[in-house]
Every structure is written in structure tokens, then in C-alpha cells.
Amino acid sequence: MTREYLKKAALTPKSDASETHKTVQGILDDIEAGGDAKALEYAAKFDRYEGSVLLTAEEIEAACAQVPEKLKADIRFSHDNVRRFAELQKSTMQNVETEICPGFVTGQKVIPVDAAGCYVPGGRYSHIASAIMTVTTAKVAGCKHITACSPPRPGVGVAPAIVYAAHICGADKIMAMGGVQGVAAMTFGLFGLPKANILVGPGNQFVAEAKRILFGRVGIDMIAGPTDSLILADSTADAHIVATDLVSQAEHGYNSPVWLVTDDRALAEEVMRLVPGLIDDLPEVNRENAAAAWRDYAEVILCKDREDMAACSDEYAPEHLTVQAEDLNWWLEQLTCYGSLFLGEETTVSYGDKAAGTNHVLPTSRAASYTGGLSVHKYMKIVTWQRATREGSKPVAEATARIARLEGMEGHARAADVRLAKYFPDETFDLTANG
């Protein structure tokens, strides 16, 4: 049996890349040339906000006071989970050294970047969790300065819950500025901020394009497209839970793909029957997003067996991958391409998005075939070093001189020659390329 599409996507998630690039490049050029004043000009135009750009301690305190105690407790719970998982990740990175040959020692050192810029979406939805995910990991990594940047709302400013989350997670500065102008301000070091060494966090297509353009002069976590999710389900899965999970991710946006891959036709048909009603029951904005995403981008794929299901999933390389099937350990061993994996009905993408501890800034658009998501590691530089005795350098110098000459790089060869001549004046070495 070949794979059968019970529902096929009418569209693929993409934007007008050329037009977006042109717009974003123009804004970046303007702000780099015009500095603070030009960034404020764009903020007034796009954010329609003219309050403080960098929140003062008093403004942070006032915003935090607006957050209900129950929500504060939930944010602290999520922060603690993310922090502890990030600390576990950091423990896997160590300074090491080894004696490559007698007298010649090489090593690795792990160094955090100095300044991190964390973008926290605040437009359609207030992404409290994105503040937790980005700022906490930067803090655990050991970054010396962390800026949290989030779009302000006209007459209101940054959502108080985002301010509270960024503050308790360790942001040194909280900036009320959105979109390309916010990304530019962190990159160029405007408003007295240090220039960011790395930009992290999700955003719309303009934020993603700004990060794409700036990559190279600044590091980035990844270039993110619309969020996507895939569910692998067999006959043991609960169709209502599968359908609910699909809808929960479709509400992200009109172009957020969700996919169901199964080997059970009855389950697939029941999920397809349930989804429209679950979408209709959502609040208006969520309903409109989910309905468009399901109509235009969702797919339901029927496979012959679980091996084919796993292969199909790896081809899609989803950002979020859920398994609601028997023998979870088999799936854990078999699957190789995903941003984050959710094994069993007892967990869900929503847990990872908000409070479970694993990071929700993840690779989209099949980038999971070559990279993972945001982690402490993204803020760390793994650098190398070497040290040698004169005797220890001898065999390395000989090999270096001969390899360099074979490549035609005489200058490299002579850097080895002079050391051999100085350290071992009474010895003769064959440093020719052939022989």
C-alpha cells in the first residue's frame, strides 16, 4: 500500500520572500544609519507607541504589580522547570584537554557569548512563555548581558506578564520595541545597549527576515517559519485527544501546518470528523486562524505500517512531533528528525510550549532535518587551544611542513621549518613534499 492522503494541503507555508526582504533591508539600513532617532521613528509608525523604550526599575515594578499572584506562581513554576533543564544541558558541555602525542596538549573551552538579545512576540498573542524560554537559557549559559525585547501595545506598553517573566528570569534590560526596529536596536547596540552577539526567539516573517539578513554579523538561534506540528497515531489513540491537539497547534496562525500520520483509517476519519467542531468552539481570533490552517495547510496521511509512519515523519521533519501509539520506546529509538518529541497521550505540545522545561523555540519548515531547537548550547562558543613542549612539537612540525608543501602553501611550511631549526639545530629533517 502506498501512502494515501485523506486530506492534502492546498498551500505550502511561504510568504512573498522577495518583497519581505526588500522591506526589511530598507528598515535595517535606515536604522543603522539613523541610530536611536530612526528606530524611534519606526516604533512610532509600527508600534504606535511613544513611551519608554527601556523600562526603568520603577516601570518594571509597576508592571509586575499588575500580574495576578496565581499567574506569577505559574510563571515561576515554568521558569524553574526551564532553568533546571537548561542547567542539565549545560552540564553536558565541559572544558576538556588531551595529550595528542607526548608533549603536545590540545583542549576545548566552553565560553558563553557576552550579550544576548531575546525577542518576545507580543502582537496577536502575548508570548509569556517565549520570555521564559529565551531569557532563562541565556542566564543559565552565563551571558553577561541579556536584553528582552517585546512589542508594546499602544497606550499600554509591553504586556505586564511578559515584563514579569523577563524580569524574574534574569533580563538585564527590557525594551518596549517590536518588529525589525527591535531586532535592529539589539543588533546595533542602540539606546545604550551592548551590541548583541546572538539574537534568539520567535517572531513574524519580518523578524525572521531581519535575523536572516543580520546573520553573520550576529549569531542567531535559527530562521523560523510558521510553526508546524505532526502527530503519529495508531489504533490505540484517542481520536478526540488527537483532534484537540491538532486544533491546539493550528490556532498559532492561518499558515501553521498540522499533520496526522496514521495506519488506522477509522481513526483518521474520526479525527477529520471532530476537528471542524473543535475549531468552531474556539474564540473568534483563534477560530479564524485554526480554520484557515486546517483548510489550507493540514494533511491526514494513511500509511501501511508503523515503519512507514516513522519514515513519513522523518521526511516532514516537524517542529513538534507527538506519538500517540503503542511501544513508545520503539518510536523514541526510530525517529530522527524533529524539533521536540512528545511521547504518549500523557504529554502534549502545549506542555512543551508553556511549562514542561524543554524549550519551545524550535526549528520549523523541515529545518529539524539538520538542527535542534534553542538551548544553552546556542549561547556557548566551543573554542580550542593547544600547548606543546619543544620535543612534543617536533613530529607535528614535520608533518605540518610536508603537508603544507604538498598543498603549495610554502609560508605555512616555513612556520614549521623555523621552529625545527631553532629547537633542534643539530638535526636534519626531510621536509620535502615528495619522497
Coordinates of C-alpha atoms in Angstrom, one line a residue:
M1 CA 0.0 0.0 0.0
T2 CA 1.4 3.4 -0.9
R3 CA 0.7 6.4 1.3
E4 CA -2.8 7.7 0.9
Y5 CA -3.7 11.4 1.6
L6 CA -7.1 11.5 3.1
K7 CA -6.6 15.3 3.3
K8 CA -4.0 17.1 1.2
A9 CA -2.7 20.6 1.8
A10 CA -3.8 23.2 -0.8
L11 CA -1.0 25.5 0.1
T12 CA 2.5 25.4 1.5
P13 CA 3.6 27.9 4.1
K14 CA 5.6 30.7 2.5
S15 CA 5.5 34.5 2.2
D16 CA 6.5 36.9 -0.5
A17 CA 10.1 36.4 0.3
S18 CA 11.5 39.0 -2.2
E19 CA 9.1 41.8 -1.1
T20 CA 9.7 41.0 2.6
H21 CA 13.4 41.1 2.1
K22 CA 13.3 44.4 0.4
T23 CA 11.2 46.0 3.1
V24 CA 13.3 44.6 5.9
Q25 CA 16.6 45.5 4.3
G26 CA 15.4 49.1 3.9
I27 CA 14.4 49.4 7.5
L28 CA 17.7 47.9 8.8
D29 CA 19.7 50.3 6.6
D30 CA 17.7 53.3 7.8
I31 CA 18.1 52.4 11.4
E32 CA 21.8 51.6 11.1
A33 CA 22.4 55.0 9.5
G34 CA 20.0 56.9 11.7
G35 CA 20.5 55.3 15.1
D36 CA 18.2 55.8 18.0
A37 CA 16.1 58.5 16.3
K38 CA 15.3 56.4 13.3
A39 CA 14.5 53.4 15.5
L40 CA 12.1 55.6 17.4
E41 CA 10.6 56.8 14.2
Y42 CA 9.8 53.3 13.1
A43 CA 8.5 52.4 16.5
A44 CA 6.0 55.3 16.4
K45 CA 4.9 54.1 12.9
F46 CA 4.6 50.4 13.5
D47 CA 4.2 50.0 17.3
R48 CA 2.2 53.3 17.6
Y49 CA 3.9 53.7 21.0
E50 CA 5.8 56.6 22.4
G51 CA 6.5 55.6 25.9
S52 CA 9.8 54.5 27.5
V53 CA 12.0 52.3 25.2
L54 CA 14.0 50.8 28.0
L55 CA 11.8 50.1 31.1
T56 CA 13.0 51.7 34.3
A57 CA 13.1 49.7 37.6
E58 CA 10.0 51.6 38.7
E59 CA 8.1 50.8 35.5
I60 CA 9.1 47.1 35.8
E61 CA 7.9 47.1 39.4
A62 CA 4.6 48.7 38.4
A63 CA 4.1 46.2 35.6
C64 CA 4.8 43.3 37.9
A65 CA 2.3 44.6 40.4
Q66 CA -0.4 44.2 37.7
V67 CA 0.2 40.4 37.3
P68 CA -2.2 38.2 39.4
E69 CA -0.5 36.1 42.0
K70 CA -1.8 32.9 40.5
L71 CA -0.2 33.7 37.2
K72 CA 3.0 34.8 38.9
A73 CA 3.1 31.3 40.5
D74 CA 2.6 29.6 37.2
I75 CA 5.4 31.7 35.6
R76 CA 7.7 30.9 38.4
F77 CA 6.9 27.2 38.0
S78 CA 7.6 27.3 34.3
H79 CA 10.8 29.3 34.9
D80 CA 12.0 26.7 37.4
N81 CA 11.4 23.8 35.1
V82 CA 13.1 25.6 32.1
R83 CA 16.0 26.6 34.3
R84 CA 16.6 23.1 35.7
F85 CA 16.5 21.6 32.3
A86 CA 18.9 24.2 30.9
E87 CA 21.3 23.5 33.8
L88 CA 21.2 19.8 32.9
Q89 CA 22.0 20.7 29.3
K90 CA 24.9 23.0 30.4
S91 CA 26.4 20.1 32.5
T92 CA 26.9 18.2 29.2
M93 CA 29.4 20.9 28.0
Q94 CA 32.8 20.7 29.6
N95 CA 36.3 22.1 29.3
V96 CA 38.5 19.1 28.3
E97 CA 42.1 18.5 27.3
T98 CA 44.1 15.6 26.0
E99 CA 47.7 14.8 25.1
I100 CA 47.5 14.2 21.4
C101 CA 51.1 13.0 21.3
P102 CA 53.8 13.1 24.0
G103 CA 54.4 16.7 25.0
F104 CA 51.6 18.1 22.8
V105 CA 48.4 19.0 24.6
T106 CA 45.1 20.2 22.9
G107 CA 41.9 21.3 24.6
Q108 CA 38.4 22.6 24.4
K109 CA 37.0 25.5 26.3
V110 CA 33.3 26.5 26.5
I111 CA 32.7 30.2 26.7
P112 CA 29.3 32.0 26.8
V113 CA 28.7 35.0 24.5
D114 CA 28.7 38.3 26.2
A115 CA 25.4 39.8 25.1
A116 CA 22.1 38.1 24.1
G117 CA 19.1 39.7 22.5
C118 CA 15.9 37.9 23.2
Y119 CA 12.9 38.7 21.0
V120 CA 9.5 38.0 22.7
P121 CA 6.4 38.2 20.4
G122 CA 3.6 40.3 21.8
G123 CA 1.3 41.0 18.9
R124 CA -1.6 38.6 18.3
Y125 CA -0.8 36.7 21.5
S126 CA 1.3 37.7 24.5
H127 CA 4.0 35.1 24.5
I128 CA 4.9 34.9 28.1
A129 CA 6.5 31.6 27.6
S130 CA 8.9 32.9 25.0
A131 CA 10.3 35.3 27.6
I132 CA 10.9 32.3 29.9
M133 CA 12.4 30.1 27.2
T134 CA 14.8 32.7 25.8
V135 CA 15.9 34.7 28.9
T136 CA 16.3 31.7 31.2
T137 CA 18.6 29.8 28.9
A138 CA 20.7 32.8 28.3
K139 CA 21.0 33.4 32.0
V140 CA 22.0 29.8 32.7
A141 CA 24.5 29.9 29.9
G142 CA 26.2 32.8 31.7
C143 CA 25.7 35.7 29.2
K144 CA 26.9 38.9 30.9
H145 CA 24.0 41.0 29.5
I146 CA 20.5 39.9 28.4
T147 CA 18.1 42.2 26.7
A148 CA 14.4 41.2 26.4
C149 CA 12.7 43.0 23.6
S150 CA 8.9 42.8 23.1
P151 CA 6.4 44.9 21.0
P152 CA 4.4 47.4 23.1
R153 CA 0.7 47.9 22.7
P154 CA -0.5 51.4 22.0
G155 CA -1.1 53.3 25.2
V156 CA -0.2 50.2 27.3
G157 CA 3.3 49.2 26.6
V158 CA 4.8 45.7 27.0
A159 CA 2.3 43.2 28.5
P160 CA 2.8 43.1 32.2
A161 CA 3.1 39.3 32.4
I162 CA 5.9 39.4 29.8
V163 CA 7.7 42.1 31.8
Y164 CA 7.3 40.0 35.0
A165 CA 8.6 36.8 33.2
A166 CA 11.6 38.6 31.6
H167 CA 12.4 40.2 34.9
I168 CA 12.4 37.1 37.1
C169 CA 14.2 35.1 34.5
G170 CA 17.1 37.4 34.5
A171 CA 16.8 40.1 31.8
D172 CA 19.2 43.0 32.4
K173 CA 17.1 45.3 30.2
I174 CA 13.6 45.1 29.0
M175 CA 12.9 47.0 25.7
A176 CA 9.5 48.2 24.5
M177 CA 10.0 47.9 20.8
G178 CA 8.8 45.4 18.3
G179 CA 9.5 44.0 14.8
V180 CA 12.5 44.8 12.7
Q181 CA 13.2 48.0 14.7
G182 CA 13.5 46.0 17.9
V183 CA 15.8 43.4 16.3
A184 CA 17.9 46.3 14.8
A185 CA 18.2 48.1 18.2
M186 CA 19.6 45.0 19.9
T187 CA 22.0 44.2 17.0
F188 CA 23.3 47.7 16.5
G189 CA 23.6 48.5 20.3
L190 CA 21.1 51.4 20.3
F191 CA 19.8 53.2 23.4
G192 CA 23.0 52.4 25.3
L193 CA 22.6 48.7 25.0
P194 CA 25.7 46.5 24.2
K195 CA 25.7 45.1 20.7
A196 CA 24.1 41.6 20.8
N197 CA 26.3 38.7 20.0
I198 CA 23.3 36.5 19.4
L199 CA 19.6 37.1 18.6
V200 CA 17.1 34.5 19.7
G201 CA 13.3 34.0 19.9
P202 CA 10.4 33.6 17.5
G203 CA 8.7 36.3 15.5
N204 CA 6.7 37.1 12.4
Q205 CA 8.1 37.0 8.9
F206 CA 9.7 40.4 9.2
V207 CA 11.5 39.5 12.4
A208 CA 12.6 36.2 10.8
E209 CA 13.9 38.1 7.7
A210 CA 15.7 40.6 9.8
K211 CA 17.5 37.7 11.6
R212 CA 18.3 36.1 8.2
I213 CA 19.8 39.4 6.9
L214 CA 21.8 40.1 10.0
F215 CA 23.2 36.5 10.4
G216 CA 26.9 36.6 10.1
R217 CA 27.5 39.9 11.8
V218 CA 25.5 38.5 14.7
G219 CA 24.6 34.9 15.7
I220 CA 21.0 33.7 15.6
D221 CA 19.3 30.7 17.0
M222 CA 17.5 29.8 13.7
I223 CA 15.4 31.3 11.0
A224 CA 11.8 30.4 11.9
G225 CA 8.9 30.0 9.6
P226 CA 5.3 29.3 10.6
T227 CA 5.0 26.8 13.5
D228 CA 4.2 23.2 12.5
S229 CA 3.2 20.0 14.3
L230 CA 2.8 16.3 13.3
I231 CA 1.0 13.6 15.2
L232 CA 1.8 9.9 14.8
A233 CA -1.2 7.8 16.0
D234 CA -2.2 4.2 15.8
S235 CA -5.5 2.4 16.5
T236 CA -4.9 2.8 20.3
A237 CA -5.0 6.6 20.1
D238 CA -8.0 8.6 21.4
A239 CA -9.4 10.4 18.4
H240 CA -10.8 13.3 20.5
I241 CA -7.4 14.0 22.1
V242 CA -5.7 13.7 18.7
A243 CA -8.1 16.2 17.1
T244 CA -7.8 18.5 20.1
D245 CA -4.0 18.5 19.9
L246 CA -4.1 19.3 16.1
V247 CA -6.5 22.2 16.7
S248 CA -4.4 23.5 19.6
Q249 CA -1.5 24.0 17.3
A250 CA -3.5 25.2 14.3
E251 CA -4.6 28.2 16.3
H252 CA -1.0 29.6 16.1
G253 CA -1.8 31.2 12.7
Y254 CA -3.5 30.9 9.4
N255 CA -0.4 29.3 7.8
S256 CA 0.6 26.9 10.6
P257 CA 0.5 23.3 9.2
V258 CA -0.7 20.4 11.3
W259 CA -0.3 16.8 10.1
L260 CA -1.8 13.5 11.2
V261 CA 0.1 10.4 10.1
T262 CA -1.6 7.0 11.0
D263 CA -2.0 3.5 9.9
D264 CA -5.6 3.3 11.0
R265 CA -8.3 4.6 8.6
A266 CA -11.1 4.6 11.2
L267 CA -9.0 6.8 13.5
A268 CA -8.2 9.2 10.6
E269 CA -11.8 9.6 9.6
E270 CA -13.0 10.2 13.1
V271 CA -10.3 12.9 13.7
M272 CA -11.4 14.6 10.5
R273 CA -15.0 14.5 11.6
L274 CA -14.2 16.0 15.0
V275 CA -11.8 18.8 14.0
P276 CA -14.3 21.3 12.5
G277 CA -16.5 21.2 15.6
L278 CA -13.5 21.8 17.9
I279 CA -12.4 24.7 15.8
D280 CA -15.9 26.3 15.8
D281 CA -15.8 26.2 19.6
L282 CA -12.7 28.4 19.8
P283 CA -12.8 32.2 20.5
E284 CA -13.0 34.3 17.3
V285 CA -9.4 35.1 16.5
N286 CA -8.2 31.6 17.4
R287 CA -11.1 30.1 15.4
E288 CA -10.2 32.1 12.3
N289 CA -6.6 31.1 12.5
A290 CA -7.3 27.4 13.1
A291 CA -9.9 27.2 10.4
A292 CA -7.6 28.7 7.8
A293 CA -4.7 26.5 8.8
W294 CA -6.8 23.3 8.8
R295 CA -8.4 24.2 5.5
D296 CA -5.3 25.2 3.6
Y297 CA -2.3 23.6 5.2
A298 CA -3.4 20.5 7.2
E299 CA -2.8 16.9 5.9
V300 CA -4.0 13.5 7.0
I301 CA -1.8 10.7 5.7
L302 CA -2.6 7.0 5.8
C303 CA 0.5 4.7 5.9
K304 CA 0.8 0.9 5.7
D305 CA 2.5 0.3 9.0
R306 CA 4.5 2.0 11.8
E307 CA 7.8 1.8 9.9
D308 CA 6.2 3.8 7.0
M309 CA 4.7 6.2 9.5
A310 CA 8.2 6.8 11.1
A311 CA 9.7 7.3 7.7
C312 CA 7.0 9.7 6.7
S313 CA 7.5 11.7 9.8
D314 CA 11.3 12.0 9.3
E315 CA 10.6 13.2 5.8
Y316 CA 8.4 16.0 7.1
A317 CA 10.9 16.8 9.9
P318 CA 8.3 18.6 12.0
E319 CA 8.9 21.2 14.6
H320 CA 6.7 19.4 17.1
L321 CA 6.3 15.7 16.9
T322 CA 3.7 13.8 19.0
V323 CA 3.4 10.0 19.3
Q324 CA 0.1 8.5 20.5
A325 CA 0.8 4.9 19.8
E326 CA 1.9 1.6 21.4
D327 CA 5.6 0.9 22.2
L328 CA 6.8 4.4 22.9
N329 CA 10.4 3.2 23.3
W330 CA 10.4 1.9 19.7
W331 CA 9.3 5.3 18.4
L332 CA 12.0 7.1 20.5
E333 CA 14.7 5.0 19.0
Q334 CA 13.3 5.1 15.5
L335 CA 12.5 8.8 14.9
T336 CA 15.4 11.1 14.0
C337 CA 14.1 14.4 12.6
Y338 CA 12.1 16.6 14.9
G339 CA 12.5 19.7 17.0
S340 CA 10.9 18.3 20.1
L341 CA 9.3 14.9 20.7
F342 CA 6.2 14.3 22.9
L343 CA 5.7 10.6 23.8
G344 CA 2.3 9.3 24.8
E345 CA -1.1 10.8 25.4
E346 CA 0.0 12.0 28.9
T347 CA 2.1 14.8 27.4
T348 CA 1.3 17.3 24.6
V349 CA 3.0 20.1 22.6
S350 CA 1.2 22.6 24.8
Y351 CA 3.1 21.4 27.8
G352 CA 6.4 22.0 26.0
D353 CA 5.2 25.3 24.7
K354 CA 4.5 26.6 28.2
A355 CA 5.8 24.9 31.3
A356 CA 7.4 21.4 31.0
G357 CA 11.0 22.6 30.9
T358 CA 12.1 21.7 27.4
N359 CA 12.5 24.8 25.1
H360 CA 9.7 25.8 22.7
V361 CA 11.9 27.8 20.3
L362 CA 12.3 25.1 17.7
P363 CA 13.2 24.5 14.0
T364 CA 10.4 24.9 11.5
S365 CA 10.0 24.3 7.8
R366 CA 11.8 21.0 7.9
A367 CA 14.9 22.5 9.4
A368 CA 14.7 19.8 12.1
S369 CA 16.4 17.6 9.5
Y370 CA 19.7 19.4 10.4
T371 CA 19.3 21.3 13.6
G372 CA 17.7 21.2 17.0
G373 CA 16.0 24.0 18.9
L374 CA 17.1 26.7 21.3
S375 CA 19.2 25.5 24.2
V376 CA 22.0 26.6 26.5
H377 CA 24.4 25.4 23.8
K378 CA 23.3 28.1 21.3
Y379 CA 24.7 30.8 23.6
M380 CA 28.0 29.0 24.0
K381 CA 31.2 29.2 21.9
I382 CA 33.3 26.0 21.9
V383 CA 36.8 27.1 21.3
T384 CA 40.0 25.1 21.1
W385 CA 43.6 25.6 22.3
Q386 CA 47.0 23.9 22.2
R387 CA 50.2 23.9 24.1
A388 CA 53.4 21.9 23.5
T389 CA 56.9 21.3 24.7
R390 CA 59.7 21.7 22.1
E391 CA 60.1 17.9 21.9
G392 CA 56.3 17.5 21.6
S393 CA 56.1 19.9 18.7
K394 CA 58.7 18.1 16.6
P395 CA 56.5 15.4 14.9
V396 CA 53.7 17.9 14.4
A397 CA 56.1 20.4 12.8
E398 CA 57.5 17.8 10.4
A399 CA 54.0 16.6 9.3
T400 CA 52.8 20.2 9.0
A401 CA 55.8 21.3 6.8
R402 CA 55.3 18.3 4.4
I403 CA 51.5 18.6 4.2
A404 CA 51.7 22.4 3.6
R405 CA 54.3 22.0 0.8
L406 CA 52.2 19.4 -0.9
E407 CA 49.3 21.8 -0.8
G408 CA 51.5 24.6 -2.2
M409 CA 51.4 26.7 1.0
E410 CA 55.1 27.4 1.4
G411 CA 54.5 30.1 4.1
H412 CA 52.8 27.6 6.3
A413 CA 55.6 25.1 5.8
R414 CA 58.2 27.7 6.8
A415 CA 56.4 28.5 10.0
A416 CA 57.2 24.8 11.0
D417 CA 60.7 24.9 9.5
V418 CA 61.9 27.8 11.6
R419 CA 60.8 26.0 14.8
L420 CA 62.6 22.8 13.9
A421 CA 65.7 24.8 13.0
K422 CA 65.6 26.7 16.3
Y423 CA 64.7 23.8 18.6
F424 CA 66.8 21.1 17.0
P425 CA 69.8 22.8 15.3
D426 CA 71.9 19.6 15.2
E427 CA 69.3 17.5 13.4
T428 CA 68.4 17.2 9.7
F429 CA 64.8 16.9 8.6
D430 CA 63.3 15.8 5.3
L431 CA 60.6 18.4 4.9
T432 CA 60.0 18.0 1.2
A433 CA 56.6 17.2 -0.1
N434 CA 57.6 14.0 -2.0
G435 CA 59.8 11.1 -1.3

